[in-house]
Short mmCIF file of C-alpha atoms and ligand atoms in Angstrom, two decimals:
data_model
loop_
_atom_site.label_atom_id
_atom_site.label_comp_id
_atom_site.label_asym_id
_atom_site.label_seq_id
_atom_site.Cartn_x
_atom_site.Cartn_y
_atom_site.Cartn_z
CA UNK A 483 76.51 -44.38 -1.12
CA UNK A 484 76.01 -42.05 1.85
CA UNK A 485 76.19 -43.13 5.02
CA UNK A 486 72.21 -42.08 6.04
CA UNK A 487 70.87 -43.53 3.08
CA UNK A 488 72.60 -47.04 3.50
CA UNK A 489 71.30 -47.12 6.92
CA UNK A 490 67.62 -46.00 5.59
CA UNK A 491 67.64 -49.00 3.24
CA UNK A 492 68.99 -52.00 5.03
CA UNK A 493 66.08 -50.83 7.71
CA UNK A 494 63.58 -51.54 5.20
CA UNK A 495 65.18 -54.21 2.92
CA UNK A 496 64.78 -58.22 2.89
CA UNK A 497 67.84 -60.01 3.17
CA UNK A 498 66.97 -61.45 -0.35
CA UNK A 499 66.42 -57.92 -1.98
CA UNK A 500 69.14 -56.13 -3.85
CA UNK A 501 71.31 -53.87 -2.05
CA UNK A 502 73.16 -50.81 -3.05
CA UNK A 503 75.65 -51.42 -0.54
CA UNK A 504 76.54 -55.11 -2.27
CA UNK A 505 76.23 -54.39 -5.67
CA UNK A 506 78.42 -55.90 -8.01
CA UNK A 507 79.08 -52.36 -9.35
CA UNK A 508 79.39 -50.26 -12.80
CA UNK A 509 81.72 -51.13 -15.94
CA UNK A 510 83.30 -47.93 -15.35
CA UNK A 511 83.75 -46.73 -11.46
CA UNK A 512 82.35 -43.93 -10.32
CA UNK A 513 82.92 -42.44 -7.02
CA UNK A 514 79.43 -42.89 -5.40
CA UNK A 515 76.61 -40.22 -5.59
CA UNK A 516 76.25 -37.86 -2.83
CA UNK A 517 72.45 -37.96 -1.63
CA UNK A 518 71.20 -40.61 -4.21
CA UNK A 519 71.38 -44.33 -3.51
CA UNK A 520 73.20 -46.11 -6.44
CA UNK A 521 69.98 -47.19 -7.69
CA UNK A 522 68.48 -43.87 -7.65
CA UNK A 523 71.16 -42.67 -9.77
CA UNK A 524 70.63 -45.34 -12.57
CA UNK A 525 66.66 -44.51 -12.41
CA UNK A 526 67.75 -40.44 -13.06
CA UNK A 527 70.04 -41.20 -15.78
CA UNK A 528 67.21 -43.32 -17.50
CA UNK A 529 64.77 -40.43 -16.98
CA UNK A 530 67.04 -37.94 -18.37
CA UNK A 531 68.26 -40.35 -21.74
CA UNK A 532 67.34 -39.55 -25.07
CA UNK A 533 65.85 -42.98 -25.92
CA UNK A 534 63.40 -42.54 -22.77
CA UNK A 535 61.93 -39.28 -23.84
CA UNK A 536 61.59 -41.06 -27.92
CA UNK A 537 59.10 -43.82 -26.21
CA UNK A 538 56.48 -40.87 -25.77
CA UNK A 539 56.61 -41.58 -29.69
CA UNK A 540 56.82 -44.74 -30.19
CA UNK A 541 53.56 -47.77 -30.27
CA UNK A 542 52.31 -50.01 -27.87
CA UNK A 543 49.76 -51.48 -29.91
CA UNK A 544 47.91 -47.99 -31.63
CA UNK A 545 50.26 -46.20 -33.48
CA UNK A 546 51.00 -42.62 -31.40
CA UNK A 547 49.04 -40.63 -34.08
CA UNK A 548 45.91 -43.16 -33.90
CA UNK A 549 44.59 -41.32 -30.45
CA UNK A 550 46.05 -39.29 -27.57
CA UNK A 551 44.61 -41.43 -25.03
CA UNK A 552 46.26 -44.30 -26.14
CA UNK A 553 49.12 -46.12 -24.10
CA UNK A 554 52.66 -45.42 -26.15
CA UNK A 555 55.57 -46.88 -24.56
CA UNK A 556 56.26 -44.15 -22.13
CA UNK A 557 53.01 -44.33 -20.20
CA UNK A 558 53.06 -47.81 -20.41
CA UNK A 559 56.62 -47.79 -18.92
CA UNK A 560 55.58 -46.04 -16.15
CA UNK A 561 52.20 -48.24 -15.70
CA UNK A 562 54.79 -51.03 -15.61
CA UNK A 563 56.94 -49.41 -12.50
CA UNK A 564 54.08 -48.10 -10.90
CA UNK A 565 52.82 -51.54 -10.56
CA UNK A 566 56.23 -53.33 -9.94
CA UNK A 567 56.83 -50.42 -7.42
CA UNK A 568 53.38 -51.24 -5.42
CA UNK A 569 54.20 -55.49 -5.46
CA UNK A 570 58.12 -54.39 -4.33
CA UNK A 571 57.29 -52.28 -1.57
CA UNK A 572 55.09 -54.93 -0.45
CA UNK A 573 57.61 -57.42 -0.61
CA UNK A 574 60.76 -55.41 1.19
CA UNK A 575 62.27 -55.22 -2.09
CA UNK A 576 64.01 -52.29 -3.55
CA UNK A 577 61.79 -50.41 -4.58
CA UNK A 578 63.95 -47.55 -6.67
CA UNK A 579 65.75 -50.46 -8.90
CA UNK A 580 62.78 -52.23 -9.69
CA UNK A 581 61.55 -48.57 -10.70
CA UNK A 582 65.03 -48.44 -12.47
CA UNK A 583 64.61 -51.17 -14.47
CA UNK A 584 60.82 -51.10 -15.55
CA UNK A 585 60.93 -47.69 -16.88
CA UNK A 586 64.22 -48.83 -18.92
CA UNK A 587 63.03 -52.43 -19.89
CA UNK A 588 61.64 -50.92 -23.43
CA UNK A 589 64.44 -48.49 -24.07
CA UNK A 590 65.16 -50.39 -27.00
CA UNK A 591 61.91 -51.05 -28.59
CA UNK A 592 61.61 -49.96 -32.73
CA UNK A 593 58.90 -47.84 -33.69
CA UNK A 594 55.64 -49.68 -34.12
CA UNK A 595 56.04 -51.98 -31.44
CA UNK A 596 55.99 -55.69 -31.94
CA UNK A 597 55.52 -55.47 -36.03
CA UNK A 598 58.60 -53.11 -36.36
CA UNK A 599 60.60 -54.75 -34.07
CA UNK A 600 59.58 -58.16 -36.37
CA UNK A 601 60.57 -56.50 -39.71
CA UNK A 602 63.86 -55.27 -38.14
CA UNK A 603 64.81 -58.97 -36.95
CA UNK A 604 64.02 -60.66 -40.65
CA UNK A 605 66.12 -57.77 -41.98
CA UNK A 606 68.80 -58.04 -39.49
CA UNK A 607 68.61 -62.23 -40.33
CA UNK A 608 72.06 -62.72 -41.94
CA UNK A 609 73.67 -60.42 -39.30
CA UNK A 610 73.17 -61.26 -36.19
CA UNK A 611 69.22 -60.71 -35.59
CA UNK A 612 67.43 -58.07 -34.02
CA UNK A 613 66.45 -58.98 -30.40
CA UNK A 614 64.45 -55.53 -28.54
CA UNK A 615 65.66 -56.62 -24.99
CA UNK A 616 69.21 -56.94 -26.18
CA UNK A 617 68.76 -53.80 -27.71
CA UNK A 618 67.38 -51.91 -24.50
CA UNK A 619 71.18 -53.45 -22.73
CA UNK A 620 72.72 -51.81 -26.02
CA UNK A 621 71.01 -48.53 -25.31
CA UNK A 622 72.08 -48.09 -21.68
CA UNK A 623 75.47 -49.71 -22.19
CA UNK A 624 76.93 -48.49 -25.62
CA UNK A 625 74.52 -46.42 -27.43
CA UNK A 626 73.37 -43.33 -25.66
CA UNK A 627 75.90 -40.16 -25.36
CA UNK A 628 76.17 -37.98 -22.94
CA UNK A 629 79.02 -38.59 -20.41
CA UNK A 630 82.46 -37.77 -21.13
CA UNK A 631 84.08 -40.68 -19.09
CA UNK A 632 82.18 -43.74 -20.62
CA UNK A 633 79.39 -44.60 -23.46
CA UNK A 634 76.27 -45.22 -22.13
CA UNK A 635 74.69 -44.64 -18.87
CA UNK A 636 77.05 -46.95 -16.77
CA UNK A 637 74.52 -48.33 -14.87
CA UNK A 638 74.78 -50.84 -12.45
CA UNK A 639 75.04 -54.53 -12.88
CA UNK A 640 72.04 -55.13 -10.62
CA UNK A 641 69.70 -52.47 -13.24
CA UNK A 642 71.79 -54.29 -16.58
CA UNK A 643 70.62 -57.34 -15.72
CA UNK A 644 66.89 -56.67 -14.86
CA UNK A 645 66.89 -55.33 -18.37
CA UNK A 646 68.01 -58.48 -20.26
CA UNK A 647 65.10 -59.94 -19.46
CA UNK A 648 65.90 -62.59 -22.12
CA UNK A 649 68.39 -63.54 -25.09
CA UNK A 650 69.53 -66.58 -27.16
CA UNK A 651 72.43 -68.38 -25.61
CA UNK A 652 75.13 -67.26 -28.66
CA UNK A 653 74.00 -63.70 -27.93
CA UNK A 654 74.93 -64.30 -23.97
CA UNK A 655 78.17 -66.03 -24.66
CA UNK A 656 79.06 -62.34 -25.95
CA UNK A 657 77.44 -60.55 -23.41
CA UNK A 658 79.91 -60.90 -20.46
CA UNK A 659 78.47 -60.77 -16.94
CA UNK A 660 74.38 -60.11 -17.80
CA UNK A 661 74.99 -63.16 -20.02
CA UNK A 662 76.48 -65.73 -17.20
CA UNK A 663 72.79 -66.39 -15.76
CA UNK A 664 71.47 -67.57 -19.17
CA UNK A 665 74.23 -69.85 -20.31
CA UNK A 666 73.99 -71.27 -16.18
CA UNK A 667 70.71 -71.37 -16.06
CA UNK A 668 70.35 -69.13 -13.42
CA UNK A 669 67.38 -66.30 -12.07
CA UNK A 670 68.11 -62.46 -12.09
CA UNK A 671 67.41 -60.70 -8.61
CA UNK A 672 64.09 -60.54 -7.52
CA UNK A 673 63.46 -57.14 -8.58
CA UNK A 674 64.45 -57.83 -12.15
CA UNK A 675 61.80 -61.27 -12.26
CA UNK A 676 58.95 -58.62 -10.66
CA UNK A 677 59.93 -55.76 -13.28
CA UNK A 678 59.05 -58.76 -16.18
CA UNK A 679 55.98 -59.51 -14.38
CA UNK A 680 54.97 -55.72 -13.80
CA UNK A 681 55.54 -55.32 -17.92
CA UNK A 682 52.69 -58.63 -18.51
CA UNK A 683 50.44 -57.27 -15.69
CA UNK A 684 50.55 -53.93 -17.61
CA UNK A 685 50.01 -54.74 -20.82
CA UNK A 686 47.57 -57.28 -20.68
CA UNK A 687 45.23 -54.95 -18.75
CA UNK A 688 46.11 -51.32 -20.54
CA UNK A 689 45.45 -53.32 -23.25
CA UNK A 690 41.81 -54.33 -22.52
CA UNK A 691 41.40 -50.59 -22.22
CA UNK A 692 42.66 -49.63 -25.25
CA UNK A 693 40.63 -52.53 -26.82
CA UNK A 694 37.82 -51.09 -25.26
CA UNK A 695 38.56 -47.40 -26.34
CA UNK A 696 38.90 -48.16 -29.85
CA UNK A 697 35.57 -50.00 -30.57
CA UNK A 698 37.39 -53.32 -31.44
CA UNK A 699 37.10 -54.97 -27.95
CA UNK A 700 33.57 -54.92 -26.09
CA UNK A 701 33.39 -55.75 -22.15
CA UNK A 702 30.32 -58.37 -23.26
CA UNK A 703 32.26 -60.54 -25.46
CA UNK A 704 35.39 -59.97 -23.11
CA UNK A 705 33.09 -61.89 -20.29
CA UNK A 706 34.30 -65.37 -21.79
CA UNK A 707 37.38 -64.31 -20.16
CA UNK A 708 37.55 -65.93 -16.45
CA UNK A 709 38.91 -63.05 -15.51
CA UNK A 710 37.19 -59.93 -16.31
CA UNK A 711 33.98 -61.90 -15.75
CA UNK A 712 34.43 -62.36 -12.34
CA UNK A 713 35.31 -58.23 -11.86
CA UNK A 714 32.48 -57.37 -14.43
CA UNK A 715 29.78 -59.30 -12.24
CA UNK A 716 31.31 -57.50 -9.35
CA UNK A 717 31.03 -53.91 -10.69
CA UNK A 718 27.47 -54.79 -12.14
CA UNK A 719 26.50 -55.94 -9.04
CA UNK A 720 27.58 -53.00 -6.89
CA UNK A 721 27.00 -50.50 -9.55
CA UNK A 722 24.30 -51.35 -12.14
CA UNK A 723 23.62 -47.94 -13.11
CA UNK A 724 26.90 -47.02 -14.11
CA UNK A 725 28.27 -45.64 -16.94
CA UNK A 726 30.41 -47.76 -20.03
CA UNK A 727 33.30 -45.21 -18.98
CA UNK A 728 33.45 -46.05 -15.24
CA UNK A 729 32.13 -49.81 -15.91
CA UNK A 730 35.27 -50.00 -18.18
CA UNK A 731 37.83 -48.51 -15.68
CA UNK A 732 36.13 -50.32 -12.73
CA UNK A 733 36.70 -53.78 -14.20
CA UNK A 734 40.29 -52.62 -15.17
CA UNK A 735 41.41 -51.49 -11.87
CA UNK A 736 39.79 -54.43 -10.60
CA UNK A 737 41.88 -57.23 -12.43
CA UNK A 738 44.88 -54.92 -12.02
CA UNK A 739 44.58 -55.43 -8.37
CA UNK A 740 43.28 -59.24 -8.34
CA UNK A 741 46.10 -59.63 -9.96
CA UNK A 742 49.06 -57.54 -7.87
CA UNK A 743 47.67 -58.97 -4.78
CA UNK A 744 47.51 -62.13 -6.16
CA UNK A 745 51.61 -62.10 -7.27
CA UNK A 746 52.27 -60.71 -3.82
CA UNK A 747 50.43 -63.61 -1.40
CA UNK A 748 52.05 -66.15 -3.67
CA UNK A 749 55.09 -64.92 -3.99
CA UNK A 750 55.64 -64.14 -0.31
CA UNK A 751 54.63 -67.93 0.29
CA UNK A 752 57.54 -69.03 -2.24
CA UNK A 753 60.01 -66.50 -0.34
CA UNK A 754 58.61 -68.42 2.73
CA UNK A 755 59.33 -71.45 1.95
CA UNK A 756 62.59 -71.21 -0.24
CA UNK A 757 63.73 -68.44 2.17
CA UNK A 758 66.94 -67.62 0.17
CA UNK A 759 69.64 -65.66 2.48
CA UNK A 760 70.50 -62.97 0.20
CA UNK A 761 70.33 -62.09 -3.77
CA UNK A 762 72.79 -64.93 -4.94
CA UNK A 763 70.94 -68.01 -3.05
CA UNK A 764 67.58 -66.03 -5.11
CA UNK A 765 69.81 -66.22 -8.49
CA UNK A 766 70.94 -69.86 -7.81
CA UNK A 767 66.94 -71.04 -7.23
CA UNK A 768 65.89 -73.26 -9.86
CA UNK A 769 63.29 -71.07 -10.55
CA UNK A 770 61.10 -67.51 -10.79
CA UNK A 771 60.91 -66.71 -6.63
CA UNK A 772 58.49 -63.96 -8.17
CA UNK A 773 55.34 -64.97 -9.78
CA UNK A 774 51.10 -65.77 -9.97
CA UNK A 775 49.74 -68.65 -8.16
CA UNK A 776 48.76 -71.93 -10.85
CA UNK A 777 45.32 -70.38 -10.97
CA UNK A 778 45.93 -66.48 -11.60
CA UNK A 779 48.60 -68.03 -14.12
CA UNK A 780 46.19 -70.00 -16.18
CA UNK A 781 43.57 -66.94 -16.16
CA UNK A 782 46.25 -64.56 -16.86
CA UNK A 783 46.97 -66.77 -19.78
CA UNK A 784 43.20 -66.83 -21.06
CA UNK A 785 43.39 -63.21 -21.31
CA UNK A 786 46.67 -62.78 -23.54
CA UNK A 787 45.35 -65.51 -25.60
CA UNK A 788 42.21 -63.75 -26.07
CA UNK A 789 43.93 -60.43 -26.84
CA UNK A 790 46.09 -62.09 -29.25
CA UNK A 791 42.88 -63.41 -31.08
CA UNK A 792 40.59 -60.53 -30.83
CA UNK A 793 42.61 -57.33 -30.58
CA UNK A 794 46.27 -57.94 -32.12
CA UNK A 795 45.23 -59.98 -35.35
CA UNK A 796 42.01 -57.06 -35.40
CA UNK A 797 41.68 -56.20 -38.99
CA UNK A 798 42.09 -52.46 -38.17
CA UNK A 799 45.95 -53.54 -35.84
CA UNK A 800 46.75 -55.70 -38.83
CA UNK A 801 46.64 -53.19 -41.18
CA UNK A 802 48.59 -50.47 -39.32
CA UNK A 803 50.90 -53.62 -38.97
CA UNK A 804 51.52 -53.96 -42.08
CA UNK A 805 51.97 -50.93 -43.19
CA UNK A 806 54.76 -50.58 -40.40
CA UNK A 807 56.15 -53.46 -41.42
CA UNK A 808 56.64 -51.74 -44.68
CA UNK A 809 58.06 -48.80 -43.35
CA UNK A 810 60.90 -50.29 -41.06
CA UNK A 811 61.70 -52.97 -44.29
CA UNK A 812 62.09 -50.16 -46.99
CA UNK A 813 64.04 -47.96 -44.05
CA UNK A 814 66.59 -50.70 -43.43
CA UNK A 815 66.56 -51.53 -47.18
CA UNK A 816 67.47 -47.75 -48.16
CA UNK A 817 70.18 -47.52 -45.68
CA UNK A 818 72.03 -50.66 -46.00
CA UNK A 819 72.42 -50.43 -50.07
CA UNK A 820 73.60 -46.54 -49.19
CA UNK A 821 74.35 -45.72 -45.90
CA UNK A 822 75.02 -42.09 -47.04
CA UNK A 823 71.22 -41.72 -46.90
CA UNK A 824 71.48 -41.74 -43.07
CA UNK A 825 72.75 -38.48 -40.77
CA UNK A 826 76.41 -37.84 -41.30
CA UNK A 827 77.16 -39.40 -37.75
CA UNK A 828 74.99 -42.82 -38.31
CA UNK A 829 77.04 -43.00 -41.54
CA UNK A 830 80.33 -42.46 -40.18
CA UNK A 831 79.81 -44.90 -37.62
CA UNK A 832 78.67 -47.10 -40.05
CA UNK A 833 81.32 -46.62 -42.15
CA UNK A 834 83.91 -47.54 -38.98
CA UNK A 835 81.97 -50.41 -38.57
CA UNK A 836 82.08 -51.61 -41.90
CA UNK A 837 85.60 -51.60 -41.67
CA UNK A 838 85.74 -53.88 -38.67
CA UNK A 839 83.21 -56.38 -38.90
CA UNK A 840 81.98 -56.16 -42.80
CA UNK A 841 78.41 -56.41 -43.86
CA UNK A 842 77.37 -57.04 -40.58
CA UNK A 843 78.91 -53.89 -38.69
CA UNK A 844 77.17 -51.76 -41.19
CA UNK A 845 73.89 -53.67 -40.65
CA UNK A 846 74.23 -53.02 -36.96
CA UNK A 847 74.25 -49.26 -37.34
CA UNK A 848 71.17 -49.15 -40.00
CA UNK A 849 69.86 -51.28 -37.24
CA UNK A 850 70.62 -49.11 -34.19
CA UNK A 851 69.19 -46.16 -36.77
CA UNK A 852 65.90 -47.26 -37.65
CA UNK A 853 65.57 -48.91 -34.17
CA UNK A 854 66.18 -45.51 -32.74
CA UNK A 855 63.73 -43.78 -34.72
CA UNK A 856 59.90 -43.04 -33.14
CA UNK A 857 56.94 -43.77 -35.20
CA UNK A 858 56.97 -40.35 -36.43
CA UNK A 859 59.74 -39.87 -37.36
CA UNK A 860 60.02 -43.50 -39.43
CA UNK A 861 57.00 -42.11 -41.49
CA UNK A 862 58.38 -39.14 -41.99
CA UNK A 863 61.90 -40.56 -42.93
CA UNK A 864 60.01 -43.17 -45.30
CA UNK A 865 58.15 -40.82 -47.10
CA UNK A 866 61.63 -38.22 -47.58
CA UNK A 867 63.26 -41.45 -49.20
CA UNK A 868 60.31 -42.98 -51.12
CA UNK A 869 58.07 -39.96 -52.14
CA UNK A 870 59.45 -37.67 -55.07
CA UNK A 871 57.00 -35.37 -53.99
CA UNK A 872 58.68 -34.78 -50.24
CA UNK A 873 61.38 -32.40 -49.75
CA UNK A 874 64.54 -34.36 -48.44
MG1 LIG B 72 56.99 -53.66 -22.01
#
């Protein structure tokens, strides 16, 4: 890292944020970059991958052809750093890793969100499971191509381990270094816990929007939520005239920021008192340093359990779930009794795979395949292998 830009960053750092300068480095060296921090380099190569520009395609909740103003993974990606990015900079964290790692936590997301990424782990159950975090470390680390020294993006340890937000312990025991903390019972950096929290901020807000947007959510019967009551009686009160369009929005922006300010009073209170010296007394805390106080918590809560009810299991999201469902299961199907089907380079590497690890080496390409795919394309695919009528 340059000289001017370590200086720049240790002015406005917390001892407990992470540091370029103290990183535990990249699985392949690399001399350092000339006017980028090391954390500015991993957020450019995760910009500039393949599997970032294929979340413009792929769902949130509404598949990508349902509406254009929809959330898809992209924007909500970047909902997800912009609001990690505002709670880091309040904090003295670092605020270009956190943006590192929330616009790469979903790089390994199926199409179709969480129904694709379901049928993909029941057919991946006799080899291994499919897990989408795991998959987002598998992206950066082994499966994108486009550096002549190393697979991957050879990203830092600091950015690898924000994005394993989670995995089952047999899973870490293979995993190497990311793994340790899970199998020790011990807390990413501070960036990586607000990245997580940025990703349930988003989503549980965009996702009253969307709600909204697409008739199957109305602000009224959202009121029995503790939450957006308080902010609707707020906006009615100011504004009683308004429009549903700015009421909506209003309300939204409102939680969004009852919220952020919220996770950054109580989490500079838990910095306060636990007042860790640097990154490894954060990962060796017994818990989250980052987080809502007990009562945001339990209304944050109130609100995913209501989406769950009213908006996830909606007849009209069920349906398209289904049918995804459908989709990815056939795909995966298709390709594992004839892996020929796929592109000449998924089958060759399925074919090397095969004849290292068996069944299960093959499985893991189909699975890296149709994991790969946007919804789009998966439809597109499905209907070239299923419908006679298609050309091939
Ligand atoms: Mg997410």
């Amino acid at each position: 890292m340059s000289g001017a830009a370590s200086l720049a960053s240790l002015a406005t750092l917390a001892p407990y944020a992470a540091d370029d300068l103290r990183s535990r480095g990249r699985r392949y060296p690399e001399p350092p970059p000339q006017y980028r921090s090391e954390f500015q380099r991993d957020r450019d190569r995760i910009i500039h991958c393949n599997a970032f520009r294929r979340l413009t395609y792929k769902t949130q909740v509404f598949v990508n052809h349902e509406g254009d103003l929809y959330r898809t993974r992209v924007t909500h990606s970047i909902e997800v750093a912009q609001i990690a990015r505002t709670i880091a900079r309040a904090l003295a964290l670092n605020e270009t890793l956190t943006e590192a790692i929330s616009l790469a936590h979903d790089l390994g997301h199926t199409p179709f969100g969480h129904a694709g990424q379901d049928a993909l782990n029941a057919c991946m159950r006799d080899y291994g499971g499919f897990e989408h975090n795991l998959q987002s470390l598998r992206t950066v680390d082994e499966l994108e191509e486009r550096y002549a020294r190393f697979p991957g993006l050879n990203l830092t340890f600091e950015c690898r381990e924000g994005i394993l937000k989670h995995c089952s312990l047999a899973r870490a025991r293979e995993l190497g270094d990311v793994g340790e903390r899970f199998l020790q019972h011990r807390q990413p950096g501070l960036e990586a816990q607000l990245a997580n929290l940025g990703d349930e901020i988003a989503y549980n807000n965009h996702d009253v929007d969307d709600g909204i947007r697409a008739g199957l959510l109305g602000l009224e019967q959202l009121a029995e939520v503790p939450l957006v009551q308080r902010q609707l009686q707020e906006v009615q009160q100011l504004y009683p005239d308004l429009t549903a369009r700015r009421r909506v929005h209003e309300v939204v922006r409102r939680m969004v920021n009852a919220q952020v300010v919220d996770v950054i009073q109580s989490s500079s209170e838990r910095l306060r008192t636990a007042h860790p010296a640097d990154i490894d007394a954060v990962r060796a805390h017994d818990r989250p340093l980052i987080g809502m106080s007990e009562p945001m918590h339990a209304q944050h809560l109130q609100l995913k359990r209501f989406l769950h009810e009213h908006l996830y299991r909606h007849q009209r999201v069920l349906r398209m779930t289904i049918k995804a469902q459908r989709v990815v299961t056939d795909l995966f199907g298709a390709f594992m009794s004839d892996s020929r089907l796929m592109p000449e380079e998924h089958y060759e590497a399925a074919r090397r795979a095969e004849e290292h690890e068996g069944a299960a080496g093959r499985a893991r390409c189909v699975s890296d395949y149709v994991a790969g795919m946007t919804d789009r394309y998966a439809i597109l695919e499905h209907a070239r292998l299923f419908d006679p009528a298609e050309r091939t």
